Each structure stands twice: as C-alpha cells, then as structure tokens.
Tab-separated table of C-alpha atoms in Angstrom:
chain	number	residue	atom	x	y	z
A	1339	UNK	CA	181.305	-14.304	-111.137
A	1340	UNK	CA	178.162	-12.145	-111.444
A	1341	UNK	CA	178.349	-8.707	-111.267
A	1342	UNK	CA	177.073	-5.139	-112.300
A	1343	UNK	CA	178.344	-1.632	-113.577
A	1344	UNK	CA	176.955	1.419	-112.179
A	1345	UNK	CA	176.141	4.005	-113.865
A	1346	UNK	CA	178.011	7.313	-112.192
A	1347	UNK	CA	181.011	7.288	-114.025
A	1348	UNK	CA	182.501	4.469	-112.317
A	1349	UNK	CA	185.957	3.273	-113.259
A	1350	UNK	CA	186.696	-0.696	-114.109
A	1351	UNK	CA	189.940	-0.360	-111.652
A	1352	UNK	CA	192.961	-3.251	-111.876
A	1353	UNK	CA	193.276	-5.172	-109.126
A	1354	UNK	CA	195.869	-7.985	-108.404
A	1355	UNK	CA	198.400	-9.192	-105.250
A	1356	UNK	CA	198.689	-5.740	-105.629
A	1357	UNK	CA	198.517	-3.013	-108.891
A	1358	UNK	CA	197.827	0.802	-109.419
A	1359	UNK	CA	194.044	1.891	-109.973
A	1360	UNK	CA	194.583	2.879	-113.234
A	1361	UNK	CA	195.748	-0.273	-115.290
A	1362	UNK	CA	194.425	-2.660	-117.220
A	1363	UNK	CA	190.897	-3.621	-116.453
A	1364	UNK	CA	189.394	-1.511	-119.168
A	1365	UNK	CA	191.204	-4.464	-121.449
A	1366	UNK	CA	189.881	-7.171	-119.280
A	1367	UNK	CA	186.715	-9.494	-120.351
A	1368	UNK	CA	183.836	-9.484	-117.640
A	1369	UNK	CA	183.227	-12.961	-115.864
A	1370	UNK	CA	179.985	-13.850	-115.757
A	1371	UNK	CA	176.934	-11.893	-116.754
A	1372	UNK	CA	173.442	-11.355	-115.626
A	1373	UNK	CA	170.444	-9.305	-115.423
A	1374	UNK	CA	172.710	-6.393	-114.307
A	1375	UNK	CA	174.707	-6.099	-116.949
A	1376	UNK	CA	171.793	-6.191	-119.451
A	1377	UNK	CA	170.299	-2.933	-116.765
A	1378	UNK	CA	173.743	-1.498	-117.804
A	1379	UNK	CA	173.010	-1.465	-121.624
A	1380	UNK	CA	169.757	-0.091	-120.741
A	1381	UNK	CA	171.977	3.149	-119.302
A	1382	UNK	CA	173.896	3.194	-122.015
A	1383	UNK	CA	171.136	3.206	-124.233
A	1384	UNK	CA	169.309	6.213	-122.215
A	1385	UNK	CA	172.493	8.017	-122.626
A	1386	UNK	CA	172.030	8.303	-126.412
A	1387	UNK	CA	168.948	10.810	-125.419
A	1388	UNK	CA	170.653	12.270	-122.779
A	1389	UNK	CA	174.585	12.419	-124.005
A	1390	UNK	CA	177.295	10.729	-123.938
A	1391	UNK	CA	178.122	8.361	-120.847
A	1392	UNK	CA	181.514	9.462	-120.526
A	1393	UNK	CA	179.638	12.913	-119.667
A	1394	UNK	CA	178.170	11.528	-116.467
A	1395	UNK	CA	179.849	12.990	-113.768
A	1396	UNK	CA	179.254	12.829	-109.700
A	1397	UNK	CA	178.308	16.940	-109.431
A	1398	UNK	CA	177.801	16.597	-105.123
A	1399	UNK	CA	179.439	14.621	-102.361
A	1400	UNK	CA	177.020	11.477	-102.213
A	1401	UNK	CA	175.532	11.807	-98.291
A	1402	UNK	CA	173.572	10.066	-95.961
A	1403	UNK	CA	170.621	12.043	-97.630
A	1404	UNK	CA	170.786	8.914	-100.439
A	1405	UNK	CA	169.473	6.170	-97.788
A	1406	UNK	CA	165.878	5.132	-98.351
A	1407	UNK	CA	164.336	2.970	-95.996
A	1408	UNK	CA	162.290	0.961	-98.154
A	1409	UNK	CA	161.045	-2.520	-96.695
A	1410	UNK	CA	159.666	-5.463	-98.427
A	1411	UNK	CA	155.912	-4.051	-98.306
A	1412	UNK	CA	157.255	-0.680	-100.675
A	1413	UNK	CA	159.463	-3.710	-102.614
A	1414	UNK	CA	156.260	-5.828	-103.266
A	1415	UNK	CA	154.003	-2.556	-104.024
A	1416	UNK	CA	156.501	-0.900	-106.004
A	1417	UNK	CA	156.780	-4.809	-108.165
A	1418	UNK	CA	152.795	-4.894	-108.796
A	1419	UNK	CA	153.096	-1.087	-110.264
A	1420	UNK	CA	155.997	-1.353	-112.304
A	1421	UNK	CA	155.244	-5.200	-113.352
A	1422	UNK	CA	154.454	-3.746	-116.779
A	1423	UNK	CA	157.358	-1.847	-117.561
A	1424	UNK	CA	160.557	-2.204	-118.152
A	1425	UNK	CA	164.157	-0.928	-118.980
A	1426	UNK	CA	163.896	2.683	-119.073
A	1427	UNK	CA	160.617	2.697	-117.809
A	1428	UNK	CA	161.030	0.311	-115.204
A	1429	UNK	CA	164.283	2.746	-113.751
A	1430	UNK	CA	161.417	5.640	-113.804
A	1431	UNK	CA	158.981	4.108	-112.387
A	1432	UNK	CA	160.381	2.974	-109.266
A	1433	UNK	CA	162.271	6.071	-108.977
A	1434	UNK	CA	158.665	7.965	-109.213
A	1435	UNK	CA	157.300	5.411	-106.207
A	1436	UNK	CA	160.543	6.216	-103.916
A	1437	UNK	CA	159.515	9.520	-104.426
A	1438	UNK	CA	155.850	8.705	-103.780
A	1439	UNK	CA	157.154	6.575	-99.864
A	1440	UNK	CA	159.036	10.037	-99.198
A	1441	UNK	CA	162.253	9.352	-100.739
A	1442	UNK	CA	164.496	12.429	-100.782
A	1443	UNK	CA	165.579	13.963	-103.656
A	1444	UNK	CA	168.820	12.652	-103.488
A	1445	UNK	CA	168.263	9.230	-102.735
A	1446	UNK	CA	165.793	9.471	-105.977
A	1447	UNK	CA	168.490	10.519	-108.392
A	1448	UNK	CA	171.087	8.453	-106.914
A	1449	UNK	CA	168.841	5.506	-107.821
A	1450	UNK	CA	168.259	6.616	-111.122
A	1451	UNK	CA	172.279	6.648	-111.384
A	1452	UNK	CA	172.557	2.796	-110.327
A	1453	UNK	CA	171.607	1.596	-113.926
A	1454	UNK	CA	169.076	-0.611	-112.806
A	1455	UNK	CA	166.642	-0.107	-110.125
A	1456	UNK	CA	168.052	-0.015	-106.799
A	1457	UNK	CA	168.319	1.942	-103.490
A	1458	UNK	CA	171.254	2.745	-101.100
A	1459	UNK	CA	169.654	1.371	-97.562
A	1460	UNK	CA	172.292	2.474	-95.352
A	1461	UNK	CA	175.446	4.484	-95.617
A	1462	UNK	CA	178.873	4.354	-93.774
A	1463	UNK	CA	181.793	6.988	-93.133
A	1464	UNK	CA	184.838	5.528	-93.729
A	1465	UNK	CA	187.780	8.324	-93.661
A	1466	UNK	CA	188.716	10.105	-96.690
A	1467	UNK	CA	185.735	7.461	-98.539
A	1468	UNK	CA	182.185	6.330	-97.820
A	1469	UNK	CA	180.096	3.324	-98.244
A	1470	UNK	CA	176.880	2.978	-99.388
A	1471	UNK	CA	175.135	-0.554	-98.792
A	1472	UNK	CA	172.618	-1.273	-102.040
A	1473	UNK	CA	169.698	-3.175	-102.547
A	1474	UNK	CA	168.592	-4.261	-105.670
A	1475	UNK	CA	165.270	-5.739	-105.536
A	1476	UNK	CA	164.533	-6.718	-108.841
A	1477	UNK	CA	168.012	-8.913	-108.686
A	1478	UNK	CA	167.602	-12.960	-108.366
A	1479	UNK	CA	170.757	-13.332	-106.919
A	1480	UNK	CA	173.079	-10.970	-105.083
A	1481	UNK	CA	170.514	-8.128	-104.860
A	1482	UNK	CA	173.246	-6.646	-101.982
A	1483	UNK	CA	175.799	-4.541	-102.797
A	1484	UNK	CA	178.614	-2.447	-101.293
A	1485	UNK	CA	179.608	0.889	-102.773
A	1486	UNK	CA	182.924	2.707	-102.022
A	1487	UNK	CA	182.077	6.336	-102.927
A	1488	UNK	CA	183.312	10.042	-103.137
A	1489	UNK	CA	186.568	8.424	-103.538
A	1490	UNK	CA	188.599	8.379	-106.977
A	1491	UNK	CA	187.112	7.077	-108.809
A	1492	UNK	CA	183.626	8.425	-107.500
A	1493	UNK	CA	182.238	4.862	-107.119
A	1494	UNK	CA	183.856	1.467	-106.744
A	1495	UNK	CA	181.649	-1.284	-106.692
A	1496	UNK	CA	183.526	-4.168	-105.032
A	1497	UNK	CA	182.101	-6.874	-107.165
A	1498	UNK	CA	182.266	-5.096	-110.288
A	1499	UNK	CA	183.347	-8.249	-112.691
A	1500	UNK	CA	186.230	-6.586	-114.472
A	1501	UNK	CA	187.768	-5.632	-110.647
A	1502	UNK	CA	187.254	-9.088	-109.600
A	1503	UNK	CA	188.683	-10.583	-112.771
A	1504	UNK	CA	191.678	-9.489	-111.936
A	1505	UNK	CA	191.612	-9.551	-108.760
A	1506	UNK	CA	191.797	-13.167	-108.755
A	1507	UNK	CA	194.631	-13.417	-110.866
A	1508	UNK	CA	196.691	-12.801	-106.958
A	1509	UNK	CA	194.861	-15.995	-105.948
A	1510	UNK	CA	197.168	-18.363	-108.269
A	1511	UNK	CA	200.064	-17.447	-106.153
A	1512	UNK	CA	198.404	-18.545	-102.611
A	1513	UNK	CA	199.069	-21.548	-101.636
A	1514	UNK	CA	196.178	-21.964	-99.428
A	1515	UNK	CA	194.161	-21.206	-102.661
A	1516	UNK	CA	196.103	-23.348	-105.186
A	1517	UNK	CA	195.618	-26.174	-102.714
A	1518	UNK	CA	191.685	-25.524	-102.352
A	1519	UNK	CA	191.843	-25.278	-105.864
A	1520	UNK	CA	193.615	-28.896	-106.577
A	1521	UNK	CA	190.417	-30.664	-104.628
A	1522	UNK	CA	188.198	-28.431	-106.407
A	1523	UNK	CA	189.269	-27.088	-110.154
A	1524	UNK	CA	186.102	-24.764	-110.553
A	1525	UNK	CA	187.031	-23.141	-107.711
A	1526	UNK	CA	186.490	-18.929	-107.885
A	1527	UNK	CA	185.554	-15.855	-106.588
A	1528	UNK	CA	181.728	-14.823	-105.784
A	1529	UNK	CA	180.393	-11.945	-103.723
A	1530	UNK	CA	180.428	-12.833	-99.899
A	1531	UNK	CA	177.898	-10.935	-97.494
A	1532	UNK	CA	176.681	-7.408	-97.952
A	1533	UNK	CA	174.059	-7.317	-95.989
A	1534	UNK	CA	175.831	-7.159	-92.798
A	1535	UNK	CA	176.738	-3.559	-91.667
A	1536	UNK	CA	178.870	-4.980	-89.009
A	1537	UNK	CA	181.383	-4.900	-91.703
A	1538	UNK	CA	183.412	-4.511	-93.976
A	1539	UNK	CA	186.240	-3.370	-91.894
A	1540	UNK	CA	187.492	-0.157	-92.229
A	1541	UNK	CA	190.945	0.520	-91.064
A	1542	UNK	CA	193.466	3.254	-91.053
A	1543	UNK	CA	196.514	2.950	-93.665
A	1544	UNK	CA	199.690	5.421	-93.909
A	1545	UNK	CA	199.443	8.785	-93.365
A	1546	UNK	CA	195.128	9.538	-93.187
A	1547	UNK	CA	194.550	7.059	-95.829
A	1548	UNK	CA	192.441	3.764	-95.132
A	1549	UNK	CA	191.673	-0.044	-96.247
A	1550	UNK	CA	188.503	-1.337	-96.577
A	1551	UNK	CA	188.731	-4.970	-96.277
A	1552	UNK	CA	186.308	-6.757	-98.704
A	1553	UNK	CA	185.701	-10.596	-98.366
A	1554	UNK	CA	184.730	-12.820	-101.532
A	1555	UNK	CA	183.351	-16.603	-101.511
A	1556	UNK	CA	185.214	-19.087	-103.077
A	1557	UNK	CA	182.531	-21.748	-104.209
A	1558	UNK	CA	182.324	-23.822	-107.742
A	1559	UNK	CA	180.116	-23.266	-110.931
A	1560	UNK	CA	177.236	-22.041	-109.339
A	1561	UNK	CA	175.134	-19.563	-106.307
A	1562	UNK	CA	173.908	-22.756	-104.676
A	1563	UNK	CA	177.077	-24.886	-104.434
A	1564	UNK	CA	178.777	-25.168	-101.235
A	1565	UNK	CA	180.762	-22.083	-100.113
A	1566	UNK	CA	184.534	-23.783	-99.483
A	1567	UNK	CA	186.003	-20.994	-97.960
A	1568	UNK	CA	186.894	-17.053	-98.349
A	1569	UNK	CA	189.428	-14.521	-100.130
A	1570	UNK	CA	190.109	-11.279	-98.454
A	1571	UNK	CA	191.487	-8.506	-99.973
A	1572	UNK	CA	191.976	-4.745	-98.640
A	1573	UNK	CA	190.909	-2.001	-100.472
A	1574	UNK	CA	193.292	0.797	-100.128
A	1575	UNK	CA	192.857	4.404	-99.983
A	1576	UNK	CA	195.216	8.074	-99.495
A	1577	UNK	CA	194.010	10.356	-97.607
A	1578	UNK	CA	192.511	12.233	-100.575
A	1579	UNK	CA	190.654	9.200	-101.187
A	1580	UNK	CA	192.278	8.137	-104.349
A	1581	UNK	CA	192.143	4.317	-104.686
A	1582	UNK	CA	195.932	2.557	-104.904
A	1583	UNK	CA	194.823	-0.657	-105.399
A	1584	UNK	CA	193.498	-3.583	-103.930
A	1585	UNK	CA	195.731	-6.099	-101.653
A	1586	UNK	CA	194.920	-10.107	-101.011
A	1587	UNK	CA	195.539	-10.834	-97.429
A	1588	UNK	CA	194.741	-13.996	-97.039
A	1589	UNK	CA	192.576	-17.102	-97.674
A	1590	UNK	CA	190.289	-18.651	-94.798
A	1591	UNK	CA	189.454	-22.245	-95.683
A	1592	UNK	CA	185.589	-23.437	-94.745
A	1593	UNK	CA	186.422	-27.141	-93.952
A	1594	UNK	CA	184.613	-30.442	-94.049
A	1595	UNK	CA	182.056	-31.117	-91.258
A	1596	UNK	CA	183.752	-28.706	-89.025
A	1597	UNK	CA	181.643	-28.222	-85.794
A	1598	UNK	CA	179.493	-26.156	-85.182
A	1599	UNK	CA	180.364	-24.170	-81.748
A	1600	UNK	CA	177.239	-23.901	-79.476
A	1601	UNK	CA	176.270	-21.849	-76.012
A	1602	UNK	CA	175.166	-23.878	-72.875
A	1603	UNK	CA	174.054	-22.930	-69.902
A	1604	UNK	CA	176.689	-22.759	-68.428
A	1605	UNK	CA	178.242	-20.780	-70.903
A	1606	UNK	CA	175.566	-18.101	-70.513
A	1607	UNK	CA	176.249	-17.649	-66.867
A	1608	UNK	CA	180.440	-18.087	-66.938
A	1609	UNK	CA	182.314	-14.607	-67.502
A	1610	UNK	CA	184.193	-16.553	-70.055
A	1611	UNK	CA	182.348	-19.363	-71.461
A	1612	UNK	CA	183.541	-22.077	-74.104
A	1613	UNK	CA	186.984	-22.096	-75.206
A	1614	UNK	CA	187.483	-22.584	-79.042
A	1615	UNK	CA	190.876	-23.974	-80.514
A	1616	UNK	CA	191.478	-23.685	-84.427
A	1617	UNK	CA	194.233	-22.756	-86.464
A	1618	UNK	CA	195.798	-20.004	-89.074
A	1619	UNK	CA	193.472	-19.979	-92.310
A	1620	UNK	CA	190.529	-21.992	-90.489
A	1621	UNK	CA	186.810	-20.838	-90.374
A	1622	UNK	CA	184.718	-20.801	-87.162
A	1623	UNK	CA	181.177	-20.912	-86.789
A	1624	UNK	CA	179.801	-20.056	-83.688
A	1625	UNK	CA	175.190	-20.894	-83.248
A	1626	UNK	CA	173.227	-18.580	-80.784
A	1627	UNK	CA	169.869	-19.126	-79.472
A	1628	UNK	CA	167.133	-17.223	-80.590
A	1629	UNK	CA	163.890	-16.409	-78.961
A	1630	UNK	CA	162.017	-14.581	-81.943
A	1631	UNK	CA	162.837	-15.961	-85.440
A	1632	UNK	CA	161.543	-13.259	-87.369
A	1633	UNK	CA	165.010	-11.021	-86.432
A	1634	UNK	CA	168.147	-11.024	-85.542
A	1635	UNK	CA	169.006	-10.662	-81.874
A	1636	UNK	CA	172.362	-10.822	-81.424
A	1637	UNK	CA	175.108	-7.854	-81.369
A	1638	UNK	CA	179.143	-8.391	-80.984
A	1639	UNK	CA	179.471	-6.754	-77.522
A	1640	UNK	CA	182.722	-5.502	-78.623
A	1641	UNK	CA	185.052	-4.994	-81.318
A	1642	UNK	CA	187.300	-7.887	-82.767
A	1643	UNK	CA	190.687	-8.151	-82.680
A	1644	UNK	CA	190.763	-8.333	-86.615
A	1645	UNK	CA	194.716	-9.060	-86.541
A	1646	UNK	CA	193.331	-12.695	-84.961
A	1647	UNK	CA	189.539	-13.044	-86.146
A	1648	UNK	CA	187.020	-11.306	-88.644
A	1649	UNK	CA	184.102	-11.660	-88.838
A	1650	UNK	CA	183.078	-13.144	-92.375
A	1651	UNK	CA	179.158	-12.869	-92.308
A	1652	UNK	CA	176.164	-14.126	-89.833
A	1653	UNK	CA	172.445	-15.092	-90.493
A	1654	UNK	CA	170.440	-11.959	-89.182
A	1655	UNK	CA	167.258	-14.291	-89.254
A	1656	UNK	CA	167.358	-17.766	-87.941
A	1657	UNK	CA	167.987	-20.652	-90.538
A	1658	UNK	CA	165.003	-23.416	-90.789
A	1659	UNK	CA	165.919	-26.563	-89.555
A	1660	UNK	CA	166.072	-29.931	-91.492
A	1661	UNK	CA	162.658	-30.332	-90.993
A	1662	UNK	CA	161.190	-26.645	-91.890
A	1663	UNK	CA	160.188	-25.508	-88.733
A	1664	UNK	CA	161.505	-22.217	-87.488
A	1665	UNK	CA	164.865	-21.938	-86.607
A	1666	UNK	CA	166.027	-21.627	-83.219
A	1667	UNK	CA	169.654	-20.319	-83.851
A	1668	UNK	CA	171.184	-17.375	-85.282
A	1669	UNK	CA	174.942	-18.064	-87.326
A	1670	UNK	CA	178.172	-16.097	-87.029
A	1671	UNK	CA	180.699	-17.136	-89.298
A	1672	UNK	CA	185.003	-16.136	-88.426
A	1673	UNK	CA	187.872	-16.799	-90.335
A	1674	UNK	CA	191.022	-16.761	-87.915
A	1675	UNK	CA	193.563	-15.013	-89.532
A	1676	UNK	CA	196.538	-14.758	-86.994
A	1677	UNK	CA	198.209	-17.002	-84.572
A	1678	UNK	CA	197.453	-16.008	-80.642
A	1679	UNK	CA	194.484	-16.058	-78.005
A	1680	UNK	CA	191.248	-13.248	-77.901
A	1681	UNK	CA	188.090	-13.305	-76.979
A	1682	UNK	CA	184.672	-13.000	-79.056
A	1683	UNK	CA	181.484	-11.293	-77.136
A	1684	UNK	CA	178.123	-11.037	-77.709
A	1685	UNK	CA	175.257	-9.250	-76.085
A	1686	UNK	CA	171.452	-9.507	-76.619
A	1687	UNK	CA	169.367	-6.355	-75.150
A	1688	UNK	CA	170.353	-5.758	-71.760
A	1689	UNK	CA	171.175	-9.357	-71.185
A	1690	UNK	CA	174.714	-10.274	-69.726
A	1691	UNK	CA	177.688	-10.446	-72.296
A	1692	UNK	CA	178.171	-14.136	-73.439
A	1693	UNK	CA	181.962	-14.411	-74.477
A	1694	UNK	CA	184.276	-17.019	-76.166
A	1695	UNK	CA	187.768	-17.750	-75.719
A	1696	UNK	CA	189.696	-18.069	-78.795
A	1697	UNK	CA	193.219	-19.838	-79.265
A	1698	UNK	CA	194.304	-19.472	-82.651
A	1699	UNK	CA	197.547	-21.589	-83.296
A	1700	UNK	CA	199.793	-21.206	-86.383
A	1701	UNK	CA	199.174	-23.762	-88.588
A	1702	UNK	CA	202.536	-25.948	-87.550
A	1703	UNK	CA	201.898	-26.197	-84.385
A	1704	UNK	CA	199.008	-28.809	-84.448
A	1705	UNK	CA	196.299	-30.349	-86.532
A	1706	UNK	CA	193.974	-28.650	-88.632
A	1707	UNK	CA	190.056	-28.227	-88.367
A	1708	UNK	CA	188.461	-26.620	-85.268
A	1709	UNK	CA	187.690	-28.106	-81.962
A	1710	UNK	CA	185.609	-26.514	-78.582
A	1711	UNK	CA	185.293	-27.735	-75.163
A	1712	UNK	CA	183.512	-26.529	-72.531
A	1713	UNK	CA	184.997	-24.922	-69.852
C-alpha cells in the first residue's frame, strides 16, 4: 500500500472493524513506501529551520479559498520551471508559480503544508468536516487524494499507510475477503478512485455527526494488476467533528468476465430501459456512449439508493479500445450492497434520462455473477 503523510499536524489514527481514533497507529509500521514519504522527510527536514513539527498547527478553518484550478498546461509549465530543483526548493517553487496563475493566498500555503507539492482542486462540505480533493502532480502513481479536514484531528488523509495498516487488520474477519483472499494470497488494500467528486458518500450518523464512506481496491503485488474487487469502510464523525473511528461495511467482489451492461436503442427511448439482476457483494459495470472522447458526458440523474448500490468509481474520459483508437464509451462501476430492487439514472445535457432497473438478490437466493436482459 502506497501512501503519504501530510504535513499539518495530521494524526496516524487506528483503524480496525472498528477502534477509537486515538490508539495504536503511532506503533504501527507503514506499508509500502514511495516518493511521498521521501516528500515527508523533506518536511521534516525544513522543520529543523523552522521548529519543531509537533509545533505545526492548523491556525484557520481550511475553506474553499484553498482550491486552485490548475490544469495540465500550469502542471506541464510549472514541471519545465521547477525541473531543476528539488526537495525544499521544488515545494517553493511551485508554490511561487500557483501564486504566479493567481493562486490565493490560502491555497498557496495550504500547498506548502502538503509536504510535497500538491494542490487541493476542489473542496466538499460534509457536516461538522470537509473534504478537500488533492492533486499531486509530481506523483507516478496515485497523484489523487482525499482529505477529511477541520475535523479532529485537523487532517485525515484516507490512505495514509499507518490508517490503512490497520485498517485491514478488520478484513481477516470477512468472509467475503478471506475467501477472495484463498484464490489470491497477495491480496490487499490500495487506494480506489479520488478523482470522482460524485463521491465519497457523506451520510448523517447519531445525533449531527456523519460517515464518510471511503472505498479501497483490493488487487495483488502491484498498481497494474487486476483490481479483484473493493473494501468499504465508513469514516465516522460527532458532531464536533472528532473522528471515532473507522467501520468496514462490506466487501464487493469484481468477478471473472462479468458482463459488461450496455444501452441500446431501445433503452434510450424506454422510461425504464434494461433490467440488471446481480447479487449481495457483486460488482456492476454499466458502458455509456460517448460522442466527444476528450470528456466525460455523463451525470447520475439522481441520487442512489446507497443502502442497495454505490457507486465505486467511473472513467470521466473514454477508455481506448483494443486497438487504440478513441474510445466510444464512458465506465461506471457499482458494487450492490443490499438485497432489493432500485433504479440507476443517467442524464447527458438536456437529453432524456436513460435509467436501469436493478434487482439485487441476497446471495442465497440464486447464483452468483451478474446478468442483464433487455426489456
């Protein structure tokens, strides 16, 4: 598992089927490192000049006013003028070119706070918390993040490796897990999609407080291997904000040559179109044309029902076919999590709503894998 530590004071919190946010991770060993952590000894490093990093404290509510809408032209400029430099120097200088493409002052100094450079793209209420969605460009893999902040701790980054450590410790006692696990021994934890802004879902706990519910892909060894299926867990929240813990939900399983569900004409014009049967713990994937490659389309037309279906990620730009010509579909990928019958919409501009009908059965009550017919 790859992950980073940011730099604002943030707090290595336990996490298992479910623990207190104080515990043990500051005893834990990381998983797997990369180029972030070695951005995270370059903090600790500039601390020495600028005090201890234990002094580092969050003095302001982190705001919208940290979003920076840098595209890939600032990314590639901002690459060519920094090429030269790096640790400290690299952190400065793309701060001092964020400032330079209008950056405001906040979103400059939170970047500086990321320990490596980085800059929060979009930003999310969510109750008594917020989230901040991260981009690190300089990253080769997993240059998204997710942020939970002005919480307590002040930042939780959901793939921090310590968190995630532990958090998988709750996955030895799922059977759904231990049984994915059996085919495939390597089997753990990597960050799923945080690109998407459609989620993660944020829902309302006990009394003002709120869960944030944070997907992870289970895959073997490596970034490339095949993803086999998903763990969710659900960060969870008071209404002060102070972070209880983290709760596994459930597994989704990605399975073997499962098909892929398409649109037809005669989907597009029926008020409900294809019907899709699948069971408990079974992923869907559902293709949509595209007519312009270069950007996602699509919208969900409505919400989910997320006690049935949530949504686990989908491909904002069209994947290339086999051949590597443009692709002509955009992917949305759903776990079904609960046993009953909903419906999954979409809408593209002012077009008419296409819609799905989804019967999710309980896992005894027929075969597994996923199967649509046309209706």
């Amino acid at each position: 598992m790859t992950r980073i530590g940011v730099g604002i004071g943030v707090v290595c919190l336990a996490v298992g089927s479910y623990v207190s946010a104080y515990g043990q991770a500051g005893q834990e060993t990381p998983a797997k490192q990369n180029a972030a952590d070695a951005s995270t000894a370059a903090q600790k490093d500039k601390s020495k000049k600028e005090g201890p990093a234990d002094d580092v404290k969050v003095a302001k509510k982190v705001t919208v006013n940290v979003v920076f809408a840098g595209d890939t032209k600032f990314i590639d400029a901002v690459k060519a003028i920094c090429e030269d430099a790096h640790g400290d120097k690299l952190q400065d200088c793309f701060a001092e070119e964020m400032k330079k493409a209008g950056a405001t002052p906040a979103a400059v100094e939170f970047s500086k706070q990321l320990g490596e450079p980085g800059f929060v793209r979009d930003f999310r209420a969510a109750g008594p918390v917020d989230i901040g969605y991260v981009l690190y460009p300089y990253r080769a893999n997993e240059n998204q993040s997710w942020l939970i902040v002005n919480g307590t701790p002040p930042i939780i980054d959901v793939d921090n490796s310590k968190l995630v450590t532990i958090a998988a410790r709750a996955l030895k006692n799922n059977a759904a897990y231990t049984g994915l696990a059996h085919a495939h021994p390597d089997l753990s934890p990597w960050p799923g999609d945080r690109y998407s802004t459609e989620i993660p879902d944020i829902e309302m706990g006990a009394n003002g407080g709120v869960h944030i519910i944070v997907n992870y892909r289970l895959r073997e060894k490596c970034h490339s291997c095949a993803v086999l299926g998903h763990a969710w867990y659900s960060f969870e929240f008071d209404a002060k904000g102070i972070f209880a813990g983290a709760r596994l939900m459930a597994i989704s399983v990605a399975r073997d040559k499962a098909p892929v569900v398409r649109t037809t004409g005669k989907t597009a014009r029926a008020t409900i179109g294809t019907s899709i049967g699948t069971s408990v713990g079974e992923e869907v994937t559902i293709a949509l044309p595209v007519k312009d490659a270069a950007a996602s389309e699509w919208m969900l037309a409505k919400a989910l029902d997320t006690a049935k279906v949530r949504l686990i990620e989908h491909s904002h730009v069209a994947p290339p076919s086999g051949n590597g010509a443009a692709g002509t579909e955009e992917l949305w990928k759903f776990a079904a999590l609960g046993a009953g019958t909903t419906q999954i919409a979409f809408q593209r501009g002012a077009e008419k709503p296409i819609t799905f009908r989804v019967v999710v059965r309980n896992r005894a009550a027929g075969p597994s894998g996923s199967s649509a017919k046309k209706q």
